[in-house]
């Protein structure tokens, strides 16, 4: 046999970063960097520097190919800027009459005898003129002639309102999220006319499938029990009681009640196996391999299920990863899970630049990255349980930095609960949902009841775990040294299993348990509370709260959420004292060592050992109570000597007594309820001409700081481009 000594001609390979998964990861990181840089700006940045960097990267790429990443990052920055400008141009001004034809997007909610829902407009007229480029979504509320359902087509006459009137949250920037979701208009429905249903739209068909599962789960179970079925099948968890949601959040297992990427992967995998089995028994199997046909069929199934589940971030990310993996397999290329993750990141941030500031996006990406680092796909069920424990530990520093609290029992709770939910509840729920779509009533009723019983048992287990001391620890925000130390220690869990010093990572819990540093000086913050008032202050280790005028339910809920979020951010597990200007209270009672009530009143719900009266002789250090009558709202002055006064809802007689008995000219700031009458405001402003008077209950959230003997209003950041009025 003659062998040629001539060496085969070498084929010049392209750059490694453009052909392998590190290349895809580099491109993805460049796109992510460009979009993230844009999101740091509160005002729209100029485009000229990004255009210059884009051209510079192209020039340098002739000699040094990696410089092309600079152009990619600049292009992603410019793309985000253009997307923001387009959305701003689509904003509908308040106080206009519009006629809109569109379909309902998502599930409508019934609140206070009116429906609230999002509408995707297909035709929009403002003051009779056709809008060429309408917003992607409108958020509307009002009465309708019949209950609305997803995918219904309506012709509506609407009076537009300010976007600032939409619901806010102390935990997240809903205005920013709505902006990037495409909500550029809101209003009240004046007239509604139902349009004929659409018959040919695949999205409408999928939306009706979601509605069918919702209706039949509600018919089979009570509202709270049906909430478990809807959360695990269609991604809707609003029927689960708020206290149950809190159990899952406090134990770090809330991800089990939303559609995760594993749900999408399981459904797609089952569909691929079914299609491969079916194709091998058809006459066309010899022409097209069953494996390739099954993989091709898996792509639409991944997206269909992600849409049925509400297109949440984990489901969308899983659909992108499955798509990349399937295309790589069809093209005969070696697929890497890292390449799929990189492609998913790039696609999601380009499709919606607002994903970069979505907490769920980062938690999902981090969880998948940890799984890939420790080799989740390798090993038996013990290895998989260990990987879930590692994810729970690895996420603790990030959760502490973002929320100001950590759940120390999260790893244990995940190990106990994940097998019960992922391996039992989710498959049964999906099977029951399938039977519900085909209207096999007795089957889906039986399965839904079994799942509900199991999930109630899981919830009871989590509630029992929360009774363990130190189950939930408040850490406070801004403790970057503790977060960095915990992250470094927990990173040892990502080392190979045989690494001898791997378990030293448990020391990462130590910096998280170190108390937050004492606040210097006095800092006060107005907490938005609807039409009520709530003021939080902190000085050293002492923390306090003043509440009043929380009579309506909406104000009670708003105040409770704001107080809970503020305590988490400050790292306060229990208030030193809570001054109640009157007997109104938030919907969730804040924990406090001492509770001060108006003189001459008592609250049966307040323990006698903690209750006290707002009398001048009962005031703690650095505080003083002013009393104008035997039974009047608490009047709080702080610090000592008084520079700030907090008033409750006084009547006319109480106001006159206050002005005659006290000298208000030395006060710098007066906080009063917005319910004071015009006469009371005039008298108050006349008695304190040098004071800065703020009426709480009219929106806003101001911050004051006391130091060097002066009380100053802290300068806040201006309104961002997405905070549309």
XYZ file of C-alpha atoms in Angstrom:
725
model
C 0.000 0.000 0.000
C 1.470 3.273 -1.107
C 1.097 6.162 1.250
C 1.482 9.663 -0.006
C 4.041 11.695 1.799
C 2.322 14.825 0.671
C 0.513 16.549 3.533
C -3.081 17.472 2.933
C -3.582 21.170 2.298
C -4.572 22.985 5.434
C -7.794 24.827 5.480
C -7.546 28.147 7.185
C -9.965 28.079 10.048
C -11.869 31.147 11.130
C -11.376 32.630 14.528
C -12.133 30.293 17.363
C -14.554 32.733 18.987
C -16.778 32.744 15.885
C -17.102 28.975 15.477
C -17.339 27.459 18.918
C -19.383 28.012 22.015
C -16.828 30.435 23.516
C -17.387 32.566 20.421
C -21.132 32.532 20.843
C -20.695 33.297 24.534
C -18.431 36.275 23.680
C -20.967 37.661 21.212
C -23.761 37.173 23.733
C -21.805 38.961 26.463
C -21.095 41.844 24.079
C -24.805 42.195 23.310
C -25.631 41.961 27.000
C -23.005 44.603 27.848
C -24.406 47.016 25.260
C -28.002 46.644 26.437
C -27.029 46.763 30.138
C -24.981 49.930 29.590
C -27.998 51.607 28.064
C -30.194 50.597 31.009
C -27.905 52.477 33.420
C -29.181 55.757 31.957
C -32.283 57.352 33.450
C -32.424 59.927 30.660
C -32.033 58.857 27.042
C -28.301 59.030 26.239
C -26.851 60.587 23.072
C -26.209 58.213 20.179
C -23.066 59.852 18.810
C -20.527 58.118 21.140
C -22.055 54.698 20.403
C -21.910 55.376 16.640
C -18.222 56.309 16.979
C -17.464 53.128 18.939
C -19.356 51.069 16.357
C -17.224 52.453 13.520
C -14.009 52.147 15.549
C -14.703 48.487 16.205
C -15.211 47.831 12.500
C -11.923 49.543 11.629
C -9.930 47.653 14.247
C -11.530 44.362 13.212
C -9.522 44.372 9.966
C -6.378 43.648 11.983
C -7.752 42.268 15.220
C -10.963 40.282 14.884
C -12.034 40.399 18.569
C -12.466 44.178 18.161
C -15.683 43.315 16.351
C -17.172 42.661 19.798
C -16.919 46.408 20.445
C -19.085 47.061 17.391
C -21.583 44.426 18.516
C -21.879 46.034 21.964
C -22.297 49.487 20.422
C -24.938 48.164 18.027
C -26.867 46.618 20.953
C -26.682 49.989 22.754
C -28.048 51.812 19.699
C -30.762 49.183 19.235
C -31.950 49.674 22.827
C -31.989 53.449 22.370
C -34.052 53.155 19.185
C -36.477 50.800 20.920
C -36.945 53.311 23.760
C -37.518 56.194 21.320
C -40.100 54.157 19.419
C -41.991 53.359 22.620
C -41.944 57.008 23.720
C -43.437 58.061 20.390
C -46.307 55.612 20.962
C -47.321 57.006 24.367
C -50.961 58.109 24.435
C -51.537 61.436 26.251
C -54.044 61.564 29.105
C -57.483 63.099 28.722
C -58.068 62.027 25.109
C -60.960 60.076 23.603
C -59.971 57.061 21.564
C -61.668 54.280 19.674
C -59.800 51.003 19.635
C -60.313 47.579 18.123
C -58.177 44.793 19.533
C -57.940 41.468 21.304
C -57.535 40.799 25.018
C -53.998 39.801 25.960
C -53.692 37.598 29.055
C -56.279 37.008 31.752
C -58.649 39.858 32.749
C -59.017 40.567 36.457
C -62.206 41.607 38.250
C -61.432 44.367 40.781
C -63.964 46.537 42.591
C -66.825 45.713 40.199
C -64.859 46.511 37.069
C -62.566 44.539 34.804
C -58.892 45.282 34.275
C -57.040 43.773 31.326
C -54.490 44.400 28.605
C -55.620 44.913 25.031
C -53.448 44.413 21.932
C -54.856 46.990 19.472
C -55.192 46.290 15.763
C -56.813 49.661 14.998
C -56.609 52.834 17.050
C -58.123 56.286 16.550
C -57.342 59.227 18.841
C -59.826 62.092 18.622
C -61.092 60.531 15.400
C -57.668 60.309 13.704
C -56.141 56.950 12.811
C -52.844 56.212 14.597
C -50.319 54.696 12.184
C -48.172 53.037 14.867
C -50.293 52.240 17.947
C -48.797 50.955 21.213
C -48.253 47.229 21.511
C -50.541 47.051 24.573
C -53.120 49.166 26.368
C -54.028 48.640 30.029
C -57.745 49.363 30.419
C -60.390 49.189 33.127
C -64.144 49.559 33.241
C -67.475 47.777 32.948
C -68.220 45.376 30.081
C -71.544 43.917 28.916
C -70.249 40.384 29.531
C -67.245 38.794 31.272
C -64.134 39.082 29.090
C -61.883 36.140 28.281
C -58.441 35.904 26.631
C -58.284 36.426 22.842
C -61.737 38.072 22.676
C -62.010 40.887 20.136
C -63.613 44.142 21.325
C -64.418 47.564 19.911
C -64.046 50.059 22.759
C -64.459 53.772 23.348
C -61.936 54.857 25.988
C -60.993 57.999 27.876
C -57.220 57.929 28.353
C -55.608 58.443 31.767
C -52.102 59.046 33.069
C -49.768 56.065 33.087
C -48.699 57.150 36.579
C -52.158 56.087 37.819
C -51.367 52.410 37.232
C -50.493 50.082 40.103
C -47.071 50.501 41.707
C -44.972 48.097 43.774
C -42.308 48.767 46.443
C -40.491 45.580 45.445
C -39.972 46.317 41.744
C -40.159 49.149 39.222
C -43.472 48.317 37.565
C -43.408 51.512 35.492
C -40.163 50.405 33.857
C -41.421 46.871 33.318
C -44.637 48.112 31.697
C -42.673 50.470 29.463
C -40.572 47.660 28.009
C -43.560 45.330 27.813
C -45.126 47.816 25.412
C -47.800 49.367 27.647
C -47.924 52.995 26.447
C -51.545 53.821 27.186
C -54.220 53.371 29.829
C -57.776 54.533 30.272
C -61.339 53.944 31.407
C -63.808 52.132 29.154
C -66.823 54.291 28.237
C -68.506 51.965 25.752
C -67.791 48.363 24.704
C -68.958 46.209 21.813
C -67.990 42.549 21.434
C -66.586 41.646 18.015
C -66.944 38.275 16.213
C -64.358 35.748 17.443
C -61.248 35.027 15.414
C -61.056 31.531 13.941
C -57.723 31.380 12.152
C -55.197 32.820 14.603
C -52.959 30.206 16.287
C -52.295 32.585 19.198
C -56.006 32.990 19.820
C -56.394 29.216 19.783
C -53.659 28.834 22.403
C -55.205 31.615 24.497
C -58.539 29.788 24.460
C -56.734 26.642 25.644
C -55.440 28.595 28.644
C -58.932 29.870 29.358
C -60.334 26.331 29.179
C -57.844 25.075 31.773
C -58.644 28.065 33.986
C -62.413 27.553 33.828
C -62.354 23.795 34.365
C -59.884 23.938 37.243
C -62.103 26.552 38.925
C -65.131 24.322 38.367
C -63.390 21.286 39.843
C -61.831 22.893 42.940
C -62.177 25.766 45.363
C -60.500 29.037 44.422
C -57.376 28.550 46.541
C -56.904 24.916 45.518
C -57.408 25.728 41.844
C -54.650 28.315 42.218
C -52.071 25.528 42.537
C -53.276 23.906 39.296
C -53.222 27.200 37.413
C -49.773 28.155 38.712
C -48.232 24.844 37.605
C -50.004 24.649 34.222
C -50.724 28.116 32.813
C -48.472 30.275 34.995
C -51.313 32.106 36.798
C -50.940 32.263 40.577
C -53.261 35.093 41.618
C -55.731 32.690 43.287
C -53.164 31.320 45.728
C -53.613 33.101 49.104
C -51.084 35.836 49.846
C -49.915 34.145 53.066
C -49.158 30.935 51.144
C -47.105 32.875 48.612
C -45.225 34.388 51.554
C -44.391 30.900 52.889
C -42.831 29.974 49.553
C -40.914 33.262 49.310
C -39.586 33.035 52.862
C -38.344 29.489 52.269
C -36.785 30.264 48.876
C -39.107 27.904 47.007
C -41.330 30.411 45.161
C -39.785 29.216 41.894
C -41.773 25.994 42.283
C -45.074 27.860 41.838
C -44.104 29.363 38.495
C -43.388 27.714 35.180
C -39.690 26.875 35.161
C -37.445 25.858 32.319
C -37.533 22.248 33.478
C -41.293 22.168 32.839
C -40.756 23.220 29.226
C -37.926 20.709 28.789
C -40.009 17.821 30.173
C -43.005 18.585 27.957
C -40.824 18.995 24.865
C -38.903 15.795 25.604
C -42.093 13.788 25.969
C -43.374 15.230 22.684
C -40.117 14.333 20.887
C -40.293 10.734 22.157
C -43.935 10.445 21.138
C -43.270 11.857 17.650
C -40.272 9.575 17.112
C -42.344 6.534 18.123
C -45.138 7.602 15.772
C -42.897 8.435 12.794
C -41.147 5.071 12.819
C -44.495 3.450 12.086
C -45.268 5.580 9.029
C -44.343 4.795 5.370
C -42.219 7.974 5.135
C -39.785 6.908 7.860
C -37.298 5.527 5.330
C -37.047 8.867 3.544
C -36.606 11.090 6.605
C -34.957 9.782 9.799
C -37.347 9.637 12.730
C -34.850 11.311 15.065
C -34.535 14.417 12.887
C -38.274 14.669 12.340
C -38.896 14.348 16.081
C -36.312 17.034 16.886
C -37.861 19.353 14.315
C -41.298 18.780 15.856
C -39.918 19.628 19.289
C -39.175 23.274 18.374
C -42.803 24.420 17.944
C -43.880 22.361 20.967
C -41.380 24.214 23.177
C -42.770 27.580 22.064
C -46.386 26.460 22.264
C -46.025 25.319 25.857
C -44.022 28.431 26.773
C -46.896 30.530 25.420
C -49.560 28.480 27.241
C -47.541 28.996 30.429
C -47.700 32.776 29.983
C -44.328 33.357 28.277
C -42.533 33.832 31.579
C -38.772 34.383 31.625
C -37.719 30.799 32.546
C -40.063 29.300 29.940
C -38.916 31.683 27.224
C -35.264 31.034 28.060
C -35.846 27.270 27.903
C -37.626 27.602 24.544
C -34.672 29.513 23.099
C -32.177 26.952 24.419
C -34.219 24.053 23.015
C -34.433 25.813 19.647
C -30.661 26.333 19.461
C -29.975 22.742 20.512
C -32.450 21.366 17.964
C -31.060 23.443 15.086
C -27.514 22.414 15.991
C -28.535 18.749 15.970
C -30.304 19.112 12.603
C -27.229 20.784 11.094
C -24.992 18.012 12.416
C -22.958 20.293 14.652
C -21.860 19.611 18.187
C -24.095 21.500 20.531
C -22.972 22.886 23.831
C -25.368 23.831 26.594
C -23.325 26.989 27.108
C -23.909 27.916 23.469
C -27.633 27.444 23.932
C -27.629 29.597 27.056
C -25.605 32.306 25.300
C -27.993 32.325 22.333
C -30.991 32.512 24.685
C -29.493 35.503 26.513
C -28.755 37.363 23.263
C -32.187 36.682 21.763
C -34.092 37.686 24.914
C -32.301 40.993 25.509
C -32.577 41.982 21.835
C -36.276 41.088 21.701
C -36.902 43.046 24.915
C -34.049 45.230 26.284
C -36.042 45.534 29.509
C -35.116 41.940 30.382
C -31.751 43.249 31.577
C -33.434 44.953 34.544
C -35.765 42.023 35.256
C -34.779 40.176 38.423
C -36.372 36.945 37.220
C -34.178 37.030 34.121
C -30.961 37.145 36.149
C -32.069 34.562 38.692
C -33.006 32.202 35.869
C -29.702 32.699 34.039
C -27.694 32.291 37.247
C -29.526 29.093 38.186
C -28.870 27.544 34.754
C -25.221 28.608 34.864
C -24.750 26.892 38.222
C -26.356 23.744 36.844
C -23.965 23.748 33.888
C -20.927 24.387 36.095
C -21.638 21.427 38.364
C -22.706 19.134 35.517
C -26.410 18.668 36.223
C -26.849 16.392 33.219
C -24.287 13.988 34.619
C -25.092 11.610 37.460
C -28.035 9.991 39.165
C -30.897 11.404 41.208
C -28.600 12.066 44.173
C -26.434 14.260 41.979
C -29.509 16.145 40.813
C -30.705 16.748 44.370
C -27.236 17.974 45.280
C -27.319 20.360 42.333
C -30.599 21.849 43.552
C -29.077 22.328 47.001
C -26.056 24.038 45.418
C -28.303 26.397 43.446
C -30.180 27.367 46.607
C -26.927 28.192 48.387
C -25.385 30.000 45.406
C -28.402 32.306 45.094
C -28.332 33.391 48.758
C -25.835 36.295 48.325
C -27.741 37.668 45.335
C -31.072 37.439 47.168
C -29.525 39.137 50.216
C -28.197 41.967 48.041
C -31.503 42.504 46.231
C -34.072 41.904 48.955
C -32.211 42.561 52.197
C -33.134 39.146 53.600
C -32.132 35.503 53.239
C -33.825 32.228 54.033
C -31.345 30.001 55.845
C -33.655 27.024 55.461
C -33.895 27.477 51.677
C -31.425 24.644 50.864
C -33.228 22.206 53.180
C -36.665 23.273 51.898
C -35.616 22.809 48.270
C -34.222 19.323 48.897
C -37.445 18.240 50.624
C -39.928 19.890 48.282
C -38.431 19.792 44.772
C -38.952 16.020 44.270
C -42.563 16.319 45.437
C -43.326 19.149 43.034
C -41.103 18.539 40.005
C -41.415 14.745 39.855
C -45.009 14.331 40.996
C -47.162 17.468 41.057
C -46.044 18.952 37.723
C -46.494 15.790 35.576
C -49.879 15.108 37.175
C -50.968 18.714 36.637
C -50.020 18.621 32.957
C -51.820 15.313 32.528
C -54.914 16.738 34.192
C -54.725 19.836 31.988
C -54.607 17.604 28.909
C -57.707 15.726 30.075
C -59.388 19.083 30.764
C -58.759 20.210 27.180
C -60.440 17.052 25.887
C -63.219 17.419 28.513
C -62.643 14.061 30.243
C -64.370 15.433 33.316
C -64.038 12.696 35.912
C -60.357 12.175 35.035
C -59.241 15.786 35.290
C -61.326 16.353 38.422
C -59.660 13.368 40.115
C -56.145 14.388 39.087
C -56.660 18.043 40.021
C -57.845 17.041 43.500
C -54.844 14.785 44.036
C -52.462 17.596 43.012
C -54.254 20.105 45.244
C -53.981 17.766 48.243
C -50.293 17.227 47.597
C -49.575 20.956 47.221
C -51.469 21.734 50.419
C -49.230 19.204 52.162
C -46.150 20.866 50.647
C -47.369 24.283 51.829
C -47.957 22.930 55.341
C -44.428 21.510 55.385
C -42.950 24.881 54.381
C -45.004 26.657 57.030
C -43.649 24.230 59.633
C -40.076 24.884 58.482
C -40.605 28.622 58.986
C -41.208 27.998 62.679
C -37.536 27.006 63.071
C -35.566 29.809 64.793
C -33.454 31.894 62.401
C -35.329 30.485 59.411
C -35.537 33.963 57.871
C -32.842 36.565 58.548
C -32.959 40.257 57.633
C -29.579 41.358 56.285
C -30.267 44.828 54.886
C -29.066 46.253 51.600
C -25.739 47.873 50.772
C -23.587 45.422 52.774
C -21.350 44.714 49.788
C -18.445 43.340 51.808
C -20.717 40.667 53.328
C -22.195 39.793 49.935
C -18.715 39.508 48.371
C -17.407 37.339 51.231
C -20.419 35.022 51.102
C -20.161 34.731 47.306
C -16.468 33.832 47.514
C -17.112 31.189 50.168
C -20.137 29.659 48.421
C -18.170 29.466 45.168
C -16.252 26.521 46.639
C -19.403 24.421 46.183
C -18.846 24.729 42.436
C -15.509 22.937 42.677
C -15.299 19.244 41.689
C -16.944 16.831 44.114
C -13.625 15.233 45.153
C -12.059 18.574 46.076
C -10.993 18.105 49.732
C -11.749 21.651 51.017
C -15.060 21.972 49.188
C -17.271 22.011 52.278
C -15.488 25.007 53.732
C -18.089 26.952 51.770
C -20.525 26.664 54.709
C -18.580 29.574 56.237
C -20.356 31.748 53.678
C -23.319 31.892 56.038
C -21.248 33.799 58.620
C -21.018 37.227 56.871
C -24.727 37.055 56.049
C -25.554 36.683 59.749
C -23.432 39.653 60.865
C -25.849 42.469 61.850
C -26.108 45.508 59.607
C -24.021 48.497 60.719
C -25.887 51.053 62.792
C -27.267 53.933 60.758
C -25.527 57.244 61.421
C -27.741 60.193 62.287
C -31.482 60.181 61.772
C -33.072 59.216 58.469
C -36.787 59.431 57.723
C -38.650 58.155 54.704
C -42.221 58.614 53.543
C -43.695 55.265 52.497
C -46.411 55.492 49.820
C -49.670 54.383 51.442
C -52.436 55.399 49.057
C -54.604 58.034 50.740
C -53.052 57.219 54.141
C -49.697 58.103 55.643
C -46.729 56.032 56.795
C -43.325 57.357 57.864
C -40.333 55.127 58.670
C -37.260 56.383 60.530
C -33.990 54.850 61.694
C -31.310 56.157 64.040
C -28.528 53.865 65.154
C -30.101 50.587 66.270
C -33.477 52.235 66.824
C -36.174 52.058 64.163
C -39.675 53.460 64.226
C -42.867 53.789 62.211
C -45.713 56.293 62.250
C -48.996 55.367 60.539
C -52.340 57.131 60.294
C -55.408 57.502 58.087
C -55.239 53.917 56.782
C -58.989 53.383 56.691
C -59.675 52.052 53.188
C -58.512 48.605 52.087
C -56.395 49.823 49.187
C -54.380 52.113 51.480
C -53.985 49.275 53.975
C -52.606 46.908 51.321
C -50.320 49.555 49.817
C -48.939 50.531 53.214
C -48.365 46.901 54.253
C -46.362 46.143 51.101
C -44.321 49.342 51.417
C -43.543 48.798 55.100
C -42.528 45.182 54.525
C -40.225 46.164 51.646
C -38.653 49.001 53.641
C -37.950 46.768 56.655
C -36.268 44.230 54.382
C -34.107 46.911 52.743
C -33.070 48.290 56.136
C -32.364 44.837 57.564
C -34.880 45.360 60.386
C -36.567 42.214 61.665
C -38.635 44.057 64.303
C -39.373 47.745 64.819
C -38.241 49.348 68.067
C -41.541 51.220 68.236
C -44.650 51.801 66.183
C -46.595 55.005 66.727
C -50.186 54.738 65.533
C -51.661 58.150 64.891
C -55.103 56.564 65.058
C -56.530 53.049 65.292
C -56.234 52.388 61.555
C -53.647 49.804 60.602
C -51.945 48.233 57.563
C -53.424 44.964 56.310
C -50.337 43.160 57.637
C -49.337 44.127 61.172
C -45.640 45.110 61.280
C -43.613 43.483 64.100
C -42.777 45.987 66.838
C -41.384 45.801 70.381
C -43.556 48.729 71.557
C -46.805 50.101 70.122
C -48.046 53.585 71.024
C -51.779 54.272 70.721
C -53.660 57.601 70.888
C -54.422 58.638 74.484
C -57.684 57.234 75.809
C -57.880 54.358 73.294
C -56.951 50.710 73.176
C -56.715 48.037 70.517
C -57.693 44.455 71.491
C -55.377 43.093 68.787
C -52.320 44.714 70.411
C -50.733 42.724 73.280
C -51.055 44.558 76.593
C -47.366 44.083 77.329
C -46.373 45.996 74.192
C -49.113 48.673 74.239
C -48.499 52.193 75.519
C -50.086 55.666 75.253
C -48.905 58.702 73.270
C -48.625 60.857 76.381
C -45.767 63.325 76.876
C -44.540 61.475 79.963
C -44.370 58.146 78.067
C -42.164 59.273 75.160
C -38.943 57.292 74.551
C -35.537 58.928 74.150
C -35.086 61.422 71.296
C -38.879 61.612 70.766
C -41.689 63.685 72.221
C -45.474 63.488 72.106
C -47.644 66.614 71.970
C -51.097 66.275 73.502
C -53.906 68.743 72.759
C -56.897 66.782 74.089
C -57.781 63.661 76.069
C -58.687 61.693 72.948
C -56.879 62.913 69.835
C -54.582 61.369 67.201
C -50.952 60.985 68.214
C -48.787 64.003 67.455
C -45.118 63.038 67.217
C -42.160 65.428 67.332
C -38.575 64.354 66.596
C -35.690 64.548 67.119
C -35.245 66.330 70.440
C -35.213 69.338 70.287
C -38.106 69.057 67.861
C -37.479 70.013 64.237
C -40.014 67.708 62.579
C -43.660 67.275 63.510
C -45.946 64.441 62.344
C -49.660 65.129 62.670
C -52.590 62.758 62.601
C -56.014 63.563 61.188
C -57.031 66.338 63.618
C -60.467 67.898 63.712
C -61.001 71.667 63.736
C -61.031 71.888 67.538
C -57.832 69.844 67.812
C -56.146 72.038 65.214
C -57.016 75.242 67.143
C -55.720 73.779 70.404
C -52.489 72.706 68.745
C -51.871 76.181 67.317
C -52.587 77.906 70.635
C -50.647 75.543 72.925
C -47.543 74.935 70.801
C -45.090 77.207 69.031
C -44.576 75.883 65.492
C -42.173 78.573 64.270
C -39.049 76.565 65.159
C -40.043 73.554 63.072
C -38.280 72.795 59.801
C -40.652 70.131 58.464
C -44.305 69.311 59.178
C -45.875 66.090 57.870
C -49.673 66.158 57.851
C -52.412 63.996 56.330
C -53.788 65.104 52.979
C -57.301 64.911 54.435
C -56.867 68.226 56.287
C -59.390 70.775 55.086
C -58.474 73.966 53.261
C -59.147 75.949 56.444
C -56.861 73.681 58.494
C -54.084 73.956 55.898
C -54.365 77.739 55.846
C -54.198 77.966 59.634
C -51.257 75.540 59.792
C -49.283 77.366 57.125
C -49.959 80.704 58.859
C -48.735 79.393 62.217
C -45.539 77.886 60.720
C -44.459 80.239 57.901
C -40.846 78.996 57.912
C -41.701 75.304 57.894
C -41.728 73.004 54.881
C -45.178 71.393 55.057
C -45.811 68.105 53.208
C -49.243 66.512 52.948
C -48.982 62.728 52.905
C -51.512 60.703 50.981
C -51.067 62.491 47.661
C -48.343 60.237 46.254
C -44.563 60.517 46.318
C -41.939 59.208 48.721
C -39.607 61.834 50.178
C -36.547 61.182 52.372
C -35.196 63.421 55.154
C -31.860 63.146 56.961
C -30.748 64.724 60.255
C -27.099 65.407 60.920
C -24.865 68.191 62.264
C -27.908 69.652 64.002
C -29.880 70.177 60.791
C -32.797 68.384 59.186
C -32.572 68.361 55.384
C -34.650 66.960 52.546
C -32.401 64.520 50.701
C -32.050 65.214 47.015
C -33.697 62.490 44.941
C -33.087 61.508 41.359
C -35.172 63.135 38.663
C -37.937 61.369 36.797
C -36.692 58.748 34.345
C -37.816 58.502 30.725
C -40.011 55.481 31.501
C -41.827 57.223 34.377
C -44.459 58.736 32.118
C -47.047 61.028 33.705
